[in-house]
Amino acid sequence: MTATLVAEDVRRSYGDTVALDGVSLSVDAGEVFALVGPNGAGKTTLVRALTGTTDATGTVSVFGSDPRRVDRERVGLLPQAFDPPKRLTARELLSYYAGLYDDSRDADAVLADVGLSDDADTWYENLSGGQRRRTCVGTALVNDPDLLFLDEPTTGIDPAGRRALWDLLESLADGGTTVFLTTHDMAEAHRLADRVGLLADGRLVAVDDPDALVREYGGESRLVVETDADPAALDLSYPAERSGDSLVVSDVPPEAIGDVVDALAAAGASYDALTWKEPDLEDVYLQLAGNPAGDYAGPDRERAALAPEGSR
Ligand code: ADP
């Protein structure tokens, strides 16, 4: 495959704040790449560096060119903070943005794609938060881009609208559009992305397909028991530790859940709920990008991924 997007050792600081600390990545044509990471990790700065809208050092190439010189007809961009004129209807807005390109799609077709046909004549300021965001996504689609940057496209969109947008992005990717998106929604990243990159403190600490990330960093399946029982008082054959109001028992196969229940009963410990959990991308995120809320982050895992690149 040909790389649509290549970044090598991209760095950007604002005063003493290092927003990007040497990011290298490559995204192939037709690939969906999801960038995840905590607030302040550098995601928006990276999108800006990749789109040539901030001064960064290192090398960025889009379709083989400097991002500032690339044919803008081929690139769509939805910034995180995008605030279009409010006293225009959804259709007028899309028509306005379509008019900025030599070759653009019909505004009504784009409105249909983002599920806004019924609201085409509503002023932007009277649309709901989710409808506004979908209108904004539409503005990034009017030029039928080959490469689409979406910075948190589904923030504020309700679950049904989000799923509709996921379907749309999947069909765009199936049609060959390269998509680079940032998100805080791990289900979204897992569902849409061929590869997920996790950014922490301006560094890409892991990049892989979501299933591989879960296998490598997600930890074991586990049983979460809402109880105040002390693990030391239980006769368990599985590692257990307390996390907040819960007891977390690791490595328990589903068929052995009854053994844990029996151990609780034998110790006279009551419990309110019991949940068996498979590791998922959220566990990967908590494992690699820190866990400020103090929630359970997997048994005995080192925060090795936060170590500088090359030291692992
Ligand atoms: P994210 O999108 O992951 O939340 P950002 O790229 O917005 O992260 O920010 C990365 C870091 O750079 C943060 O510490 C942020 O405060 C800082 N930063 C971003 N943009 C600016 C700016 N224009 N001026 C000063 N600091 C900035």
XYZ file of C-alpha atoms and ligand atoms in Angstrom:
339
model
C 0.000 0.000 0.000
C 1.066 3.586 -0.536
C 1.368 5.808 2.493
C -0.990 8.765 2.254
C 0.368 10.414 5.345
C 3.884 10.198 6.746
C 5.228 12.004 9.793
C 8.805 11.728 11.001
C 10.057 13.043 14.320
C 7.446 15.792 14.521
C 8.014 18.187 17.417
C 6.117 21.247 18.604
C 6.488 23.259 21.781
C 4.579 26.233 23.080
C 7.017 28.070 25.329
C 8.099 25.511 27.897
C 5.207 23.186 27.068
C 6.239 20.300 24.851
C 3.077 19.399 22.916
C 4.709 16.937 20.487
C 7.910 15.218 21.488
C 9.059 13.398 18.350
C 6.062 11.711 16.710
C 6.564 9.410 13.745
C 3.773 7.559 11.989
C 2.572 6.483 8.588
C -1.018 6.027 7.444
C -1.765 4.026 4.317
C -4.248 4.925 1.614
C -7.740 3.802 2.622
C -6.720 3.213 6.227
C -8.670 4.490 9.231
C -6.258 5.646 11.938
C -7.619 6.666 15.337
C -5.518 8.801 17.647
C -6.444 8.509 21.315
C -4.928 9.984 24.450
C -5.708 12.118 27.482
C -6.531 15.813 27.301
C -3.350 17.732 26.694
C -1.566 14.716 25.165
C -1.012 16.621 21.916
C -3.707 15.173 19.646
C -4.962 18.474 18.272
C -1.418 19.742 17.844
C -0.591 16.589 15.880
C -3.630 17.058 13.625
C -2.523 20.649 13.093
C 1.031 19.545 12.291
C -0.254 16.936 9.835
C -2.484 19.485 8.132
C 0.213 22.152 8.017
C -1.723 24.518 10.258
C 0.942 24.848 12.938
C 4.694 25.267 12.758
C 6.299 22.005 13.771
C 9.767 20.629 13.198
C 10.360 17.244 11.595
C 8.912 16.041 8.332
C 5.279 15.673 7.327
C 4.201 14.488 3.937
C 0.642 14.221 2.629
C 0.213 12.507 -0.744
C 3.983 12.884 -1.027
C 3.915 16.685 -0.576
C 4.371 19.235 2.149
C 0.920 19.557 3.796
C 0.899 23.286 3.036
C 1.304 22.599 -0.669
C -1.049 19.678 -1.023
C -4.076 20.025 -3.289
C -6.729 21.233 -0.806
C -9.464 19.692 -2.939
C -8.188 16.297 -1.767
C -8.237 16.966 1.988
C -11.157 17.412 4.388
C -10.650 18.788 7.896
C -12.959 19.048 10.855
C -11.127 20.907 13.637
C -12.107 20.238 17.224
C -13.185 23.824 17.778
C -15.153 24.754 14.696
C -17.646 27.555 14.966
C -19.408 28.324 11.687
C -21.761 31.310 11.202
C -24.879 30.645 13.270
C -27.490 32.490 11.209
C -27.169 30.183 8.230
C -29.230 27.066 7.710
C -27.531 23.686 7.560
C -27.991 23.677 3.775
C -26.666 27.228 3.376
C -23.624 26.338 5.432
C -22.802 23.275 3.383
C -23.422 25.194 0.152
C -21.103 27.934 1.404
C -18.290 25.484 2.163
C -18.949 23.600 -1.089
C -18.465 26.901 -2.925
C -14.895 27.104 -1.647
C -13.883 24.184 -3.869
C -13.691 23.846 -7.644
C -15.303 20.456 -7.553
C -17.760 19.808 -4.755
C -20.622 17.553 -3.829
C -24.265 18.544 -3.794
C -25.096 20.038 -0.363
C -28.304 17.999 -0.048
C -26.458 14.756 -0.718
C -23.983 15.601 2.055
C -26.847 16.549 4.394
C -28.407 13.157 3.698
C -25.075 11.451 4.451
C -24.848 13.085 7.869
C -28.541 12.468 8.619
C -29.697 16.073 8.444
C -32.076 16.111 5.466
C -35.028 16.930 7.735
C -33.161 19.830 9.331
C -31.701 21.332 6.157
C -33.613 24.599 6.575
C -32.917 25.095 10.282
C -30.507 27.817 11.327
C -27.272 26.433 12.704
C -27.918 28.188 16.036
C -31.238 26.356 16.410
C -29.815 22.885 15.799
C -29.096 20.614 18.772
C -25.458 20.046 19.788
C -25.366 16.725 17.975
C -26.989 18.155 14.834
C -24.456 20.990 14.824
C -21.578 18.575 15.066
C -23.025 16.522 12.201
C -23.324 19.694 10.137
C -19.664 20.383 10.897
C -18.718 16.854 9.817
C -20.641 17.589 6.608
C -18.488 20.652 5.932
C -15.438 18.368 5.906
C -17.093 16.135 3.307
C -18.262 18.679 0.735
C -15.132 18.340 -1.410
C -15.333 14.522 -1.420
C -11.838 14.305 0.127
C -9.368 11.472 -0.368
C -7.995 12.189 3.111
C -10.233 13.200 5.964
C -9.036 14.606 9.313
C -11.678 14.565 12.018
C -10.785 15.943 15.457
C -13.328 14.421 17.860
C -16.077 14.115 15.248
C -18.700 12.516 17.479
C -18.307 14.577 20.647
C -21.763 15.664 21.766
C -23.608 13.393 19.354
C -26.204 11.020 20.807
C -25.649 7.241 20.490
C -27.925 6.807 17.447
C -26.330 9.756 15.646
C -22.902 8.435 16.543
C -23.658 5.038 15.065
C -24.990 6.676 11.905
C -21.748 8.624 11.603
C -19.722 5.463 12.195
C -21.601 3.809 9.313
C -20.874 6.828 7.132
C -17.161 6.825 7.998
C -16.984 3.082 7.362
C -18.562 3.483 3.951
C -16.154 6.333 3.129
C -13.222 4.136 4.169
C -14.616 1.235 2.130
C -14.678 3.624 -0.811
C -10.957 4.323 -0.331
C -10.971 7.508 1.771
C -8.115 7.668 4.264
C -9.436 8.767 7.657
C -7.386 10.190 10.522
C -9.536 10.817 13.560
C -9.063 11.690 17.193
C -11.489 10.468 19.788
C -12.011 9.892 23.501
C -14.465 7.116 22.725
C -12.646 3.788 22.846
C -15.626 1.916 21.381
C -15.479 4.295 18.436
C -11.738 3.796 17.999
C -12.096 0.022 18.190
C -15.013 -0.155 15.811
C -13.665 2.214 13.155
C -9.914 2.047 13.206
C -7.618 -0.280 11.335
C -4.947 1.010 13.702
C -5.078 2.979 16.913
C -2.257 5.239 18.075
C -2.063 6.168 21.723
C -0.508 9.551 22.426
C 0.670 10.461 25.933
C 2.738 13.524 26.808
C 3.410 14.248 23.144
C 4.711 10.763 22.359
C 3.098 7.895 20.511
C 3.432 5.151 23.108
C 1.680 2.383 21.157
C 0.386 1.929 17.621
C -1.312 -1.222 16.430
C -4.593 -2.702 15.371
C -7.065 -2.495 18.247
C -7.290 -6.237 18.867
C -3.515 -6.545 19.043
C -3.365 -3.647 21.516
C -5.965 -5.329 23.705
C -4.052 -8.614 23.578
C -0.780 -6.917 24.468
C -1.835 -4.339 27.030
C -5.436 -5.055 28.022
C -4.599 -7.444 30.844
C -6.587 -10.520 31.728
C -10.291 -11.092 31.928
C -11.478 -10.463 35.440
C -14.345 -10.625 37.810
C -15.348 -7.392 39.528
C -17.281 -7.998 42.748
C -18.946 -5.136 44.586
C -18.138 -6.133 48.135
C -16.171 -4.878 51.101
C -14.586 -8.311 51.572
C -10.873 -8.403 52.325
C -9.104 -10.566 49.718
C -6.781 -11.911 52.421
C -9.807 -13.406 54.196
C -10.937 -15.358 51.112
C -9.803 -18.785 50.057
C -9.257 -17.982 46.372
C -7.068 -19.652 43.762
C -6.937 -16.466 41.673
C -5.126 -13.174 42.279
C -7.430 -10.636 43.907
C -7.038 -7.032 44.955
C -9.264 -4.231 46.132
C -10.106 -1.299 43.853
C -12.464 1.300 45.311
C -15.688 -0.415 46.381
C -14.829 -3.588 44.493
C -12.786 -6.693 44.740
C -11.105 -7.475 41.430
C -10.281 -11.114 40.820
C -7.996 -11.710 37.845
C -7.554 -14.599 35.421
C -10.914 -16.167 36.325
C -12.317 -18.267 33.485
C -16.112 -17.868 33.195
C -16.702 -21.454 34.337
C -14.881 -20.687 37.621
C -17.067 -17.750 38.667
C -18.949 -20.120 40.981
C -15.689 -20.843 42.863
C -15.358 -17.146 43.698
C -18.992 -16.986 44.819
C -18.387 -20.055 47.014
C -15.272 -18.458 48.538
C -17.261 -15.310 49.378
C -20.029 -17.387 50.946
C -17.536 -19.482 52.935
C -16.052 -16.273 54.378
C -19.529 -14.906 55.180
C -18.959 -11.956 52.806
C -21.944 -10.393 51.053
C -21.788 -8.667 47.678
C -24.079 -6.351 45.693
C -23.027 -7.141 42.131
C -20.661 -9.324 40.214
C -19.417 -8.514 36.695
C -17.155 -10.547 34.469
C -15.128 -8.318 32.191
C -13.097 -9.026 29.082
C -10.224 -6.609 28.506
C -10.952 -3.900 25.974
C -9.367 -0.808 24.478
C -10.318 1.240 27.517
C -8.118 -1.020 29.635
C -5.295 -0.447 27.155
C -5.822 3.293 27.451
C -5.826 3.215 31.249
C -2.791 0.996 31.271
C -0.694 3.081 28.899
C -1.933 6.614 29.368
C -2.230 6.676 33.117
C -5.111 6.278 35.415
C -5.737 9.495 37.312
C -9.179 8.426 38.545
C -7.587 5.575 40.483
C -9.779 2.941 38.861
C -8.547 -0.566 38.417
C -5.878 -0.682 35.709
C -5.010 -4.341 35.518
C -2.933 -6.583 37.753
C 0.728 -5.851 38.319
C 1.166 -3.985 35.111
C 4.114 -1.703 34.827
C 3.625 1.697 33.293
C 6.426 0.714 30.952
C 4.800 2.257 27.940
C 5.194 5.707 29.380
C 8.950 5.250 29.392
C 10.767 7.111 26.619
C 10.647 5.482 23.215
C 13.557 3.128 22.689
C 14.030 2.480 26.389
C 11.550 -0.403 26.455
P -5.066 17.400 23.117
O -5.683 17.732 21.797
O -4.548 16.002 23.203
O -5.966 17.744 24.277
P -3.366 19.666 22.572
O -2.640 19.352 21.316
O -4.546 20.593 22.482
O -3.763 18.311 23.297
O -2.356 20.309 23.602
C -1.095 19.721 23.924
C -0.375 20.633 24.886
O -0.004 21.840 24.221
C -1.204 21.062 26.069
O -0.358 21.173 27.189
C -1.743 22.417 25.669
O -2.000 23.220 26.801
C -0.595 22.960 24.844
N -1.071 23.858 23.785
C -1.808 23.517 22.711
N -2.039 24.579 21.928
C -1.444 25.626 22.528
C -1.302 27.012 22.215
N -1.839 27.534 21.097
N -0.613 27.791 23.063
C -0.040 27.288 24.175
N -0.128 25.986 24.533
C -0.814 25.163 23.723
